[in-house]
PDB file of C-alpha atoms in Angstrom:
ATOM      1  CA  UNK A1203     -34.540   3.667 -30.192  1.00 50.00           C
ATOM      2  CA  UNK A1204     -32.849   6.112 -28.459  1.00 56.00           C
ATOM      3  CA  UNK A1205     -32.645   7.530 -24.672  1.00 64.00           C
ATOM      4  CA  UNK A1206     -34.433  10.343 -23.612  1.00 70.00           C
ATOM      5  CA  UNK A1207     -32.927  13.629 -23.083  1.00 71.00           C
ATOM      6  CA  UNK A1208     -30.100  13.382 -25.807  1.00 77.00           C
ATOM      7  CA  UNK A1209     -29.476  15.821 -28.411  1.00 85.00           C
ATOM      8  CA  UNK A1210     -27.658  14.626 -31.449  1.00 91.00           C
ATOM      9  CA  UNK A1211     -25.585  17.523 -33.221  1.00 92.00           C
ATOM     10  CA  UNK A1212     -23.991  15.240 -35.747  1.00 95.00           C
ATOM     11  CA  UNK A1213     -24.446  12.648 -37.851  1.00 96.00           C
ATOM     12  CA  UNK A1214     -22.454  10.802 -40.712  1.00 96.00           C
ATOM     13  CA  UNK A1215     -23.897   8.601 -43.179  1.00 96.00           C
ATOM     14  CA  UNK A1216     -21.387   6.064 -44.574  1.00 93.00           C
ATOM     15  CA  UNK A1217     -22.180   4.742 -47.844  1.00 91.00           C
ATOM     16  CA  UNK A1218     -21.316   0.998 -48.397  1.00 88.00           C
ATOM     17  CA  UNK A1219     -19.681  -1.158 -51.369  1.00 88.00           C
ATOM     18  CA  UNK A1220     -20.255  -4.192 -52.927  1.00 90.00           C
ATOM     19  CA  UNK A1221     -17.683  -5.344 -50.041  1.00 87.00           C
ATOM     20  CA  UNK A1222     -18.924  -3.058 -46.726  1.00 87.00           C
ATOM     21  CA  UNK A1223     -21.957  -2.308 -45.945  1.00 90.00           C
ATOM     22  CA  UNK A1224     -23.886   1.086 -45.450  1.00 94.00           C
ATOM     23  CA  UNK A1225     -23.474   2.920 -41.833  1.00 95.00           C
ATOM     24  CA  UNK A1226     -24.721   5.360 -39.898  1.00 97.00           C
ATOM     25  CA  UNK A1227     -23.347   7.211 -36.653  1.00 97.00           C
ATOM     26  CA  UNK A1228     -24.298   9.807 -34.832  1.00 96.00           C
ATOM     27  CA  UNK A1229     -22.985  12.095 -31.502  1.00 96.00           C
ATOM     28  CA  UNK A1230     -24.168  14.695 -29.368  1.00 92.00           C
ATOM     29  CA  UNK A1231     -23.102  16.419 -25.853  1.00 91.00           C
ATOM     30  CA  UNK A1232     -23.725  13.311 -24.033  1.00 90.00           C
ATOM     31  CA  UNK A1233     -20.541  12.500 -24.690  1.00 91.00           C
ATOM     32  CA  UNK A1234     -20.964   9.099 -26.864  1.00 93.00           C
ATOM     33  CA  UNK A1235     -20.770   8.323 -30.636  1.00 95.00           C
ATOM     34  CA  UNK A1236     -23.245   5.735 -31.585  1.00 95.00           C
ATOM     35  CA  UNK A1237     -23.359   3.191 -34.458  1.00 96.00           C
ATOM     36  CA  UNK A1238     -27.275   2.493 -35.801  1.00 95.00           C
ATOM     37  CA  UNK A1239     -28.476  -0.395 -37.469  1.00 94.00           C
ATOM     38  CA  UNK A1240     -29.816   1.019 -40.277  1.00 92.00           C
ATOM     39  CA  UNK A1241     -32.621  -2.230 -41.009  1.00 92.00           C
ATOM     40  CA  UNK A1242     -33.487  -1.937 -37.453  1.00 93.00           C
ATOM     41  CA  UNK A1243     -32.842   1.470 -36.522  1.00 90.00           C
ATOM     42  CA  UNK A1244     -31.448   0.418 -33.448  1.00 93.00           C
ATOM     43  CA  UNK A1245     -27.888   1.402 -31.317  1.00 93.00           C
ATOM     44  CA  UNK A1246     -25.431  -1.586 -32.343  1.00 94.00           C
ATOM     45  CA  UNK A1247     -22.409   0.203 -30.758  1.00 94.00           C
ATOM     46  CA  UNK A1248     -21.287   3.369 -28.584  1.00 92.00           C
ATOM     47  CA  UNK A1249     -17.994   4.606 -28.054  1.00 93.00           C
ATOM     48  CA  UNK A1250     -17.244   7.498 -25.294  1.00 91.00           C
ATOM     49  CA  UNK A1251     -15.278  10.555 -26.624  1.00 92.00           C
ATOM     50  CA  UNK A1252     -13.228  10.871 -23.911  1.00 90.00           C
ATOM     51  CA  UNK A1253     -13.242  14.859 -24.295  1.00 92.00           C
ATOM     52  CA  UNK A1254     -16.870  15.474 -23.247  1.00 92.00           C
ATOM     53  CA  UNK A1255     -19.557  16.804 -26.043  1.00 94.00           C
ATOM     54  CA  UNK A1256     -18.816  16.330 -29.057  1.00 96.00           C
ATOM     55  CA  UNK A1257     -19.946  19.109 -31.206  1.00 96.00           C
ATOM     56  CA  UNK A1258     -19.100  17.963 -35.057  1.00 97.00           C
ATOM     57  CA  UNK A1259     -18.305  14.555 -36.821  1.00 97.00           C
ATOM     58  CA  UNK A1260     -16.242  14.286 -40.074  1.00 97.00           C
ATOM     59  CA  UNK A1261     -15.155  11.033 -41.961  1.00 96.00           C
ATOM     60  CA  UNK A1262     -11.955  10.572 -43.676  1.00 95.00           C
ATOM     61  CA  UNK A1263     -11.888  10.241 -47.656  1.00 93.00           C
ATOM     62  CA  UNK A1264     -11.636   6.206 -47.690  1.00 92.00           C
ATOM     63  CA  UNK A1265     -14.259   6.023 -44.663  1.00 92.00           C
ATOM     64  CA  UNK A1266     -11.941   4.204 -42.511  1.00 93.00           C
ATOM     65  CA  UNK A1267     -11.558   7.396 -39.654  1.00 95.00           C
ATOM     66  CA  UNK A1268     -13.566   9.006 -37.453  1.00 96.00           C
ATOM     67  CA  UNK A1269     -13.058  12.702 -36.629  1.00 97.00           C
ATOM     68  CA  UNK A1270     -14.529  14.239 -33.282  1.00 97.00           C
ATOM     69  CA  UNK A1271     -14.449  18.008 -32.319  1.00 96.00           C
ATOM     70  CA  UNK A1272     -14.777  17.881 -28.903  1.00 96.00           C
ATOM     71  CA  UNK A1273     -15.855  20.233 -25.704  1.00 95.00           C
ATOM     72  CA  UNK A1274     -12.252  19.628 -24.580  1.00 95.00           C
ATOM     73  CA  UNK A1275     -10.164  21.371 -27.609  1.00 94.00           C
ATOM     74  CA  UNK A1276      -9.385  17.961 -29.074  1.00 94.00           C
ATOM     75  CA  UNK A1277      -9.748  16.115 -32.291  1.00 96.00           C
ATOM     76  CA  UNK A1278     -10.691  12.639 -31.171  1.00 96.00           C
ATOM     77  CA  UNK A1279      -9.795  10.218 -34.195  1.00 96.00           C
ATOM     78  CA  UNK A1280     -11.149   6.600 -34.245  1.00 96.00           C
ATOM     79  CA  UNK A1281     -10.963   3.771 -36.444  1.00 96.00           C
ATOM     80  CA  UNK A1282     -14.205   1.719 -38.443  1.00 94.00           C
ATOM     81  CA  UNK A1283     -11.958  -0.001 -40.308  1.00 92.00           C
ATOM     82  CA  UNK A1284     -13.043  -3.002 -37.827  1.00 92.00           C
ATOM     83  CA  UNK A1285     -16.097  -3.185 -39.747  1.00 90.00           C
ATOM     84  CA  UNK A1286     -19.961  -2.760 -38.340  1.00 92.00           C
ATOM     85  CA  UNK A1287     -19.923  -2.124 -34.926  1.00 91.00           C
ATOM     86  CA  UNK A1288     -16.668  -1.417 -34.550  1.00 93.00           C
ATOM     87  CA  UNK A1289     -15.081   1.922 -32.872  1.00 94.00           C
ATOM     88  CA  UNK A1290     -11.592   2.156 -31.979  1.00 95.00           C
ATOM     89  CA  UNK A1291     -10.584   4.955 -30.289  1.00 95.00           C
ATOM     90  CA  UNK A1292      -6.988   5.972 -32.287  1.00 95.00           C
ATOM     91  CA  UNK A1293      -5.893   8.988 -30.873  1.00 94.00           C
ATOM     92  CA  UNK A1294      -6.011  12.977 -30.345  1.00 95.00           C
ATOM     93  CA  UNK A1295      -5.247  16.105 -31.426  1.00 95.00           C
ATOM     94  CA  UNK A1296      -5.383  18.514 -28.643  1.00 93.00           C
ATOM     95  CA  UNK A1297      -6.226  21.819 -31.594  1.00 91.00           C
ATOM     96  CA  UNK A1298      -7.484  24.534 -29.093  1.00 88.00           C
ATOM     97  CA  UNK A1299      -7.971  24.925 -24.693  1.00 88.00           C
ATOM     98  CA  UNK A1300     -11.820  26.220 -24.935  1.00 88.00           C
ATOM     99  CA  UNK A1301     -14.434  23.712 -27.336  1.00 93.00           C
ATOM    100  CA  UNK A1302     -14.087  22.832 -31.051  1.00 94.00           C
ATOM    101  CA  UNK A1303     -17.307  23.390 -32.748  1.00 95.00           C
ATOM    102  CA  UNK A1304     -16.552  21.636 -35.992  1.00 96.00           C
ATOM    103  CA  UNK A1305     -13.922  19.321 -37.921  1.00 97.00           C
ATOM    104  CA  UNK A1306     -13.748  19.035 -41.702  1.00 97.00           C
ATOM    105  CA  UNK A1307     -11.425  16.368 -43.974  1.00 97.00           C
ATOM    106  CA  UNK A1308      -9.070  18.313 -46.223  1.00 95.00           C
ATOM    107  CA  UNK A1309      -8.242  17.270 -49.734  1.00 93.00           C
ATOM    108  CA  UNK A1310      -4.799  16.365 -49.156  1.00 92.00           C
ATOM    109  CA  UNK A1311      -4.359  12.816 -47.199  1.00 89.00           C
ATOM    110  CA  UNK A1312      -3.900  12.937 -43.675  1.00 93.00           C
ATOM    111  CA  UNK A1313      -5.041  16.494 -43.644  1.00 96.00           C
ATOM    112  CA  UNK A1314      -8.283  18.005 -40.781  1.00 97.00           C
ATOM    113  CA  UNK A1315      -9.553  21.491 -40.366  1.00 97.00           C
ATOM    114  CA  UNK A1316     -10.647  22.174 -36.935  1.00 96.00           C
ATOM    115  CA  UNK A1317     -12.689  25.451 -35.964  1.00 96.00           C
ATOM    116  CA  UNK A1318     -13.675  26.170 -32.073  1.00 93.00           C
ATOM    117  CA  UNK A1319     -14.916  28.675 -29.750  1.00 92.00           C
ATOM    118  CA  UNK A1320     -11.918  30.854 -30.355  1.00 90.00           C
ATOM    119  CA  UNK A1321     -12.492  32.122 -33.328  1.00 93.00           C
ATOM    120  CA  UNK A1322      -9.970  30.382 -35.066  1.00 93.00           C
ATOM    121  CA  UNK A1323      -9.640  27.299 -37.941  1.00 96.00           C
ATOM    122  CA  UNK A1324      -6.639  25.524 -37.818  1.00 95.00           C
ATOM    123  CA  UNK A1325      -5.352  22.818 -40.354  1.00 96.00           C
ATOM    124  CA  UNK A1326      -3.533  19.902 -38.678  1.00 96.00           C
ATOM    125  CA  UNK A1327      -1.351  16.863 -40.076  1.00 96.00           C
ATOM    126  CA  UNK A1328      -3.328  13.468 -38.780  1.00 94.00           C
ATOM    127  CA  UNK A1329       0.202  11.487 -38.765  1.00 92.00           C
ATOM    128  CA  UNK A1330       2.377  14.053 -37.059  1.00 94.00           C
ATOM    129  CA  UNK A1331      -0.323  15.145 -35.163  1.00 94.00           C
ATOM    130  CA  UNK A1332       1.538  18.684 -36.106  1.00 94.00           C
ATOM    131  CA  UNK A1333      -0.457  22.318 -36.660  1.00 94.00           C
ATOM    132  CA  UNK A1334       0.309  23.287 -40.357  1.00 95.00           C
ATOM    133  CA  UNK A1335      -1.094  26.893 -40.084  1.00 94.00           C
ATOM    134  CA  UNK A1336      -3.935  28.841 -38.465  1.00 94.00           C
ATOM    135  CA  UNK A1337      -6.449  31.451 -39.224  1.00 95.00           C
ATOM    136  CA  UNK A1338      -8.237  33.837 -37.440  1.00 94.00           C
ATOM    137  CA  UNK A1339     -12.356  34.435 -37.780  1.00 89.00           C
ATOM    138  CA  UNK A1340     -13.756  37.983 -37.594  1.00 80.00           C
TER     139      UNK A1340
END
């Protein structure tokens, strides 16, 4: 399984329900987020970021979104809630101008932390899409 000379950086492993089954995903700077079989371990579906590498993957509370830190600066949000094999891209967040390194979920709903190459982790509303505050790394 696989292609030759990709790197995966992240991976998320969804844990299933007695209604939805287990999944597993994975992304690297080749751009794409992939969806494995995890019987099989084969690709069932890939999805392009649209905003190049994509350095870190996080997964929203109820496992329904997607979170992307990209080379670009943006939070790339898609949606599983299509069920295996489905990605659909959402939206962006455009956090930073130089590459986001990683993405976490925050404990309040609708809430992302996004750290990149600038030394800085911001914390962003999904639904307005809105910066609620900012710190600086030393």
């Amino acid at each position: 399984p696989g292609k030759n000379g990709r790197s995966v950086v992240s991976i998320i492993w969804v844990p299933g329900s007695e209604t939805t089954p287990e999944r597993l995903l994975s992304a690297g700077l080749h751009r794409e987020i992939t969806e494995w079989d995890v019987q099989t371990l084969e690709p069932i579906e890939t999805a392009t970021s649209g905003g190049g590498a994509i350095w870190s993957l996080a997964m929203s509370k109820d496992n329904s979104t997607l979170f992307c830190a990209c080379d670009d600066g943006s939070l790339r949000i898609l949606s599983l809630e299509g069920g295996v094999g489905s990605l659909m891209y959402k939206g962006s967040i455009q956090v930073e101008q130089s590459r986001l390194l990683s993405v976490a979920v925050g404990s309040e709903p609708g809430t992302v932390f996004a750290g990149g190459s600038e030394s800085r982790i911001s914390k962003w509303s999904v639904t307005s899409k809105t910066n609620e505050g900012n710190m600086m790394v030393e």
